[in-house]
Coordinates of C-alpha atoms and ligand atoms in Angstrom, one line a residue:
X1 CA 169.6 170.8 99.5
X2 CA 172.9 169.8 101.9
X3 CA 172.9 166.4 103.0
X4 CA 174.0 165.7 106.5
X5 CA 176.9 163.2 107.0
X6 CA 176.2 159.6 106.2
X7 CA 174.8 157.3 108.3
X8 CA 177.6 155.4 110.3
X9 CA 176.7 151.3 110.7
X10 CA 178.7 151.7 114.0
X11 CA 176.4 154.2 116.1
X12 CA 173.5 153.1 118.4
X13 CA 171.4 153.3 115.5
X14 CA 168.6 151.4 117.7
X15 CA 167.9 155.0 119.0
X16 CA 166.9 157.7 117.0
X17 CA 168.5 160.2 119.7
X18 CA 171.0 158.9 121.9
X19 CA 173.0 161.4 124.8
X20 CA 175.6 159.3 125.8
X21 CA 177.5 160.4 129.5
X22 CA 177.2 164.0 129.1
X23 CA 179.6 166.4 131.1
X24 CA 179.2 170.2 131.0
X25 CA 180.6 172.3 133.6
X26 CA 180.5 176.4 133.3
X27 CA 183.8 177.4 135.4
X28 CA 183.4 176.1 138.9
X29 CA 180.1 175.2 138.3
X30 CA 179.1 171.4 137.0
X31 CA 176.1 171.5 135.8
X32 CA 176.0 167.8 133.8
X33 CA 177.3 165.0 135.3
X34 CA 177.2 162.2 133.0
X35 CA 173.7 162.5 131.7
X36 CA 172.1 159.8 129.1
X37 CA 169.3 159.6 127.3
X38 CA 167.7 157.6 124.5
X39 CA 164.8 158.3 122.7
X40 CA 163.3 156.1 119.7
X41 CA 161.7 157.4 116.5
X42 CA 157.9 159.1 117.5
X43 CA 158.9 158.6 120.9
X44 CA 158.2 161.7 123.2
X45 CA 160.8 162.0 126.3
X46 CA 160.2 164.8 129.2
X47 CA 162.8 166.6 131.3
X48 CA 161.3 167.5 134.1
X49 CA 163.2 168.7 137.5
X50 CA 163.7 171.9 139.7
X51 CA 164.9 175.0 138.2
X52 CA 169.0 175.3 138.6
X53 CA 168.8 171.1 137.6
X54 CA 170.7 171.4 134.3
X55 CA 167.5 170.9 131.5
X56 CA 168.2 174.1 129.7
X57 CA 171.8 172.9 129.1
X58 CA 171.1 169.2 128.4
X59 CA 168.9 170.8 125.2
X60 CA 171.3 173.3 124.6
X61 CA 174.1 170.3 124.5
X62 CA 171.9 168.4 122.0
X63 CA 171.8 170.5 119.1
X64 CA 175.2 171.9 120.5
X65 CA 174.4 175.8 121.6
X66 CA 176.5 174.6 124.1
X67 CA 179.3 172.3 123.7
X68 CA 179.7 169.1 126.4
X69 CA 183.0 168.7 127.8
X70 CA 182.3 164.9 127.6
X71 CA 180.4 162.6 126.0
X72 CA 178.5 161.6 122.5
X73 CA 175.2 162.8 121.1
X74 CA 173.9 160.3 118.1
X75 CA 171.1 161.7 115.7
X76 CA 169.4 158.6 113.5
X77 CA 172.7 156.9 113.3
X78 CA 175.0 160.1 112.9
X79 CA 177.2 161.8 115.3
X80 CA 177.6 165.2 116.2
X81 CA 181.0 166.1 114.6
X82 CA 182.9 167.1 118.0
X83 CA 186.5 166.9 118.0
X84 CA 188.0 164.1 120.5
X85 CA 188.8 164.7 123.9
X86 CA 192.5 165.3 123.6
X87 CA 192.9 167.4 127.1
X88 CA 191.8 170.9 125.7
X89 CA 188.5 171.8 125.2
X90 CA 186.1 170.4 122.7
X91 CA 185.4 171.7 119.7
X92 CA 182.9 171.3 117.0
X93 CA 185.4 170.1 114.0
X94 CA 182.3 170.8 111.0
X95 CA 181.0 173.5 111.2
X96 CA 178.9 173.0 108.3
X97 CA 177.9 169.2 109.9
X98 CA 176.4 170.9 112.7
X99 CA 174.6 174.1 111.1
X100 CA 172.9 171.0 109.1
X101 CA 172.7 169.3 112.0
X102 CA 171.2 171.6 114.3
X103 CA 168.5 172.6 111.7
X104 CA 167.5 169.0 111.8
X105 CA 166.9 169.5 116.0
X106 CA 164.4 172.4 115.9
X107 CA 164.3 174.2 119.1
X108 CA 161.6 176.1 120.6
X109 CA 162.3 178.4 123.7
X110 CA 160.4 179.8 126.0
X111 CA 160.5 183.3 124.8
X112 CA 159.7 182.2 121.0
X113 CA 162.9 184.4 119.7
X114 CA 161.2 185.3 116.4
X115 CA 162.5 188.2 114.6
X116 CA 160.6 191.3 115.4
X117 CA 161.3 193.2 112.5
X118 CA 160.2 190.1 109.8
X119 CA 156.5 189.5 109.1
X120 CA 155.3 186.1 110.6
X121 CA 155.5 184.2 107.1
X122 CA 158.9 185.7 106.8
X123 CA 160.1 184.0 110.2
X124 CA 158.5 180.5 109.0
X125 CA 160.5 180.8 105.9
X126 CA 164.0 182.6 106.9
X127 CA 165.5 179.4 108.0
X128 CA 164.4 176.9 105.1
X129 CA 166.1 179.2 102.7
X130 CA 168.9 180.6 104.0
X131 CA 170.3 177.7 105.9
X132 CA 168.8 174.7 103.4
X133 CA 168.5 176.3 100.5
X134 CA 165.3 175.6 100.3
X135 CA 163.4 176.8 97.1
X136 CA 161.3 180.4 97.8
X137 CA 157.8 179.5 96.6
X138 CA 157.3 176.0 97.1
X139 CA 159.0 176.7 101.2
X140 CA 156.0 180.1 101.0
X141 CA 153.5 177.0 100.1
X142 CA 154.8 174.5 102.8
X143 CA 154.8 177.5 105.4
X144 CA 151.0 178.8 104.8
X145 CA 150.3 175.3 104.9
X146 CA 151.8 175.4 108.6
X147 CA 150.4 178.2 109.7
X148 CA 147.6 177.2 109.1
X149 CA 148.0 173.8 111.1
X150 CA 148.6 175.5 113.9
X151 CA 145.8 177.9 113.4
X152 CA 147.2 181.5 112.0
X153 CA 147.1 181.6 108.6
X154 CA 144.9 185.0 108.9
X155 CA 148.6 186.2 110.9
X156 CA 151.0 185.9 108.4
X157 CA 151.0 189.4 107.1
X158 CA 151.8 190.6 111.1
X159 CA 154.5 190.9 112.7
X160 CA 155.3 189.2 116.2
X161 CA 154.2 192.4 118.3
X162 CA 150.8 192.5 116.6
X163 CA 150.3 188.6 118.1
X164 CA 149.7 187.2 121.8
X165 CA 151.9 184.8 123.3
X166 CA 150.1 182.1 122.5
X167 CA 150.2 183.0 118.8
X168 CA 153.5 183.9 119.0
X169 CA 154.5 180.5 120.6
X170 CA 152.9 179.0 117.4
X171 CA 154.3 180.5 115.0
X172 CA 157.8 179.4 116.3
X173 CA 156.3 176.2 116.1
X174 CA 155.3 176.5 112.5
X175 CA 159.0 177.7 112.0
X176 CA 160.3 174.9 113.8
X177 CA 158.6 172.5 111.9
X178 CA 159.5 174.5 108.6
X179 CA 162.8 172.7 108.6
X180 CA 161.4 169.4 108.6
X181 CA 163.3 168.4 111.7
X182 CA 164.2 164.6 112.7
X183 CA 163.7 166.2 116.3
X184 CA 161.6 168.7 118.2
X185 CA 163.4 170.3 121.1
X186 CA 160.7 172.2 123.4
X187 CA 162.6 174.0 126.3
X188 CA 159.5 175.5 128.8
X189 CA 157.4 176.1 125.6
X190 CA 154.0 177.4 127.8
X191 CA 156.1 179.1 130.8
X192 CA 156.0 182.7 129.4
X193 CA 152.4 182.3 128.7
X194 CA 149.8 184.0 130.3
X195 CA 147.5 181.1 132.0
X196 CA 144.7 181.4 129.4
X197 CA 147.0 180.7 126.3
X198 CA 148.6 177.9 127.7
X199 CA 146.6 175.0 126.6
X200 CA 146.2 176.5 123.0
X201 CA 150.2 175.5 122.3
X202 CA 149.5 172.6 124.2
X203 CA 147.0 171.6 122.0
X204 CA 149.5 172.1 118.9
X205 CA 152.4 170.1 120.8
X206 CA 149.7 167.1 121.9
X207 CA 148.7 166.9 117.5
X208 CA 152.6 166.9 117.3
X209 CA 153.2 164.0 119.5
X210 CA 150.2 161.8 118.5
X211 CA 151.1 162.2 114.1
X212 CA 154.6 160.6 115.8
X213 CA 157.1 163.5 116.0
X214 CA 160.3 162.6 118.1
X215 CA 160.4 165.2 120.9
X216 CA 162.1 165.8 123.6
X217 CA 160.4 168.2 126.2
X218 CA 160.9 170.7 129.3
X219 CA 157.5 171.4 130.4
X220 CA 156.1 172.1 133.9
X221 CA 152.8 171.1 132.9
X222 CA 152.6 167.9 134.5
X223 CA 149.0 166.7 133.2
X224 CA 150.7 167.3 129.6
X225 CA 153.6 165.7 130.2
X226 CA 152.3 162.6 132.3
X227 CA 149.4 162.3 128.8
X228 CA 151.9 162.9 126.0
X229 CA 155.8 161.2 127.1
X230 CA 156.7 157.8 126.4
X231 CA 159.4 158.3 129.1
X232 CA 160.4 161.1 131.5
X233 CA 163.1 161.7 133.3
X234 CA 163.8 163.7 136.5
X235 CA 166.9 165.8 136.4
X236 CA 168.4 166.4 140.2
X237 CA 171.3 168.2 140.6
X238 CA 172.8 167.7 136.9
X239 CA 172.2 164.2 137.0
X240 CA 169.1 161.8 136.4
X241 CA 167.5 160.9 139.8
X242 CA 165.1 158.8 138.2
X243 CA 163.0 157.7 134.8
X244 CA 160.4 156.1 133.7
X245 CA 156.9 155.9 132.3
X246 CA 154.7 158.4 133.1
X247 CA 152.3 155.9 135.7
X248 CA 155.9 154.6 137.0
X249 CA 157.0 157.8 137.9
X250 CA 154.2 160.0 138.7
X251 CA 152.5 157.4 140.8
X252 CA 155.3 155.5 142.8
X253 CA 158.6 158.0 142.6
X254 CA 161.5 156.9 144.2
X255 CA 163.5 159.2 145.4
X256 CA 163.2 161.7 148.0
X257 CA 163.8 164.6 145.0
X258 CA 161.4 163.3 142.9
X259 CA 158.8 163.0 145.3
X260 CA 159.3 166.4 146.8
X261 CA 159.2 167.8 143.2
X262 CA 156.1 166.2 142.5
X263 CA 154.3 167.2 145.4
X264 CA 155.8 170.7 145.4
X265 CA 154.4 171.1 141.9
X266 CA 151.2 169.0 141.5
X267 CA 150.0 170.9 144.9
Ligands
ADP1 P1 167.2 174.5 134.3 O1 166.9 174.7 132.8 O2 166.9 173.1 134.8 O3 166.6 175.6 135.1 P2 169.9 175.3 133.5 O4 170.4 174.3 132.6 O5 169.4 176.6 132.9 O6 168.8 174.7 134.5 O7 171.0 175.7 134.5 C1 171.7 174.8 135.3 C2 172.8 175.5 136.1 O8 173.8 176.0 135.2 C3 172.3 176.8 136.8 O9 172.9 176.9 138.0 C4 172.7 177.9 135.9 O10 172.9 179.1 136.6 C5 173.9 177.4 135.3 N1 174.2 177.9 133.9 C6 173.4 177.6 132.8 N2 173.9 178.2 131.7 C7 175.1 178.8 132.1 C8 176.1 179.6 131.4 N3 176.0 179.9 130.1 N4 177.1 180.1 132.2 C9 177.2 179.9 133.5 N5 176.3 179.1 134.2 C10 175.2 178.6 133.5
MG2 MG1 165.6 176.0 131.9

């Protein structure tokens, strides 16, 4: 298999993920303003905020779908090969680095993007082999083995149309967690979800974060997050309006945004 870059002794290796003053602006629109965050190993951080607020793009800057005009973003001591600010726009400068890279930051989306024409087991595996290498029957093994976990081993033979939502959502679990990543990125994982199917991928995610997976999550499922997150922040306007533990900020918010939020959404 391809090894990522080597561990640098100079990064903020204290964090397992560290966002350092994140910038992203789409044409007239800024839509990060000098965001940070820091999550430790097995620590679970939520994003939570109005729609519009810029979570969607702070994942997407993590594993680099989209590229930050500013700023750093460390992974367990490494960082993401962007070419320095020189005036023009960033770049990534390794390709390869960051294909590696982002395989290690598994991403799960709202609308569980697996490939309609490949058999359930075929999804879980694509990935492990064609972008690690992986070998074919021992990553077959490791997959049944996850879909199992997160309980559809009796689905591999379908394909994604044959499943519901819920089953769908875990299979792109299963996928995600195929690659062995250092990270889990959930981005609205229950919001496409038909009510009744929600708390089955929150069961999965809740195992996730209690066996010590570092995740960072976008969920509007307050009760979830407030139980599972170490820390959660509240995105306002492309910037953090607050952060905190779950009993800081869910019981005594500070801000006028937060506390609208909060009572907009917990009503
Ligand atoms: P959230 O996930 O919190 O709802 P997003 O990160 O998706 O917010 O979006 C924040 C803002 O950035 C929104 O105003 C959105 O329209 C805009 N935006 C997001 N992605 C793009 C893009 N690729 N091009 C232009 N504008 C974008
Ligand atoms: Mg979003």
């Amino acid at each position: 298999m391809d090894e990522v870059p080597e561990r640098s002794s100079t990064g903020p290796i204290q964090s397992y993920l560290s966002v350092q003053n994140i910038y992203k602006r789409y044409a007239e629109l800024e839509v990060l303003k000098g965001v940070s965050l820091e999550a430790a190993q097995h620590e679970v951080v939520s994003l939570i905020g109005a729609s519009g607020s810029g979570k969607s793009t702070l994942l997407r800057c993590i594993n680099l779908l989209a590229i930050p005009d500013r700023g750093d973003i460390w992974i367990d001591g490494v960082r993401l090969p962007l070419s320095q600010d020189d005036g023009g726009p960033r770049r990534i400068r390794d390709q390869k680095a960051v294909r590696l890279m982002r395989a290690r930051l598994a991403m799960v989306f709202q609308s569980f993007n697996l490939w309609s024409h490949k058999t359930i087991i075929e999804n879980v595996m694509e990935a492990p082999i064609h972008v690690l290498n992986a070998p074919k029957a021992e990553t077959r093994d490791k997959a049944e083995a996850l879909l199992a976990r997160v309980g559809i081993a009796d689905k591999r033979n379908a394909y994604p149309a044959q499943l519901s939502g819920g089953q769908q959502q875990r299979a792109a679990i299963a996928r995600a967690l195929c690659m062995e990543p250092k990270i889990l990125l959930f981005d609205e994982p229950t919001s496409a979800l038909d009510p009744e199917l929600v708390g089955e991928v929150l069961k999965v995610m809740r195992d996730l974060a209690a066996e010590g997976r570092t995740m960072v999550v976008v969920s509007h499922e307050m009760s979830f997050v407030r139980e599972v997150s170490n820390k959660v922040i509240f995105l306002h306007q492309g910037g953090i309006a607050e952060q905190g533990t779950p009993a800081e900020l869910f019981r005594r918010p500070q801000t006028e945004a937060c506390q609208k939020f909060l009572s907009n959404i917990l009503q």
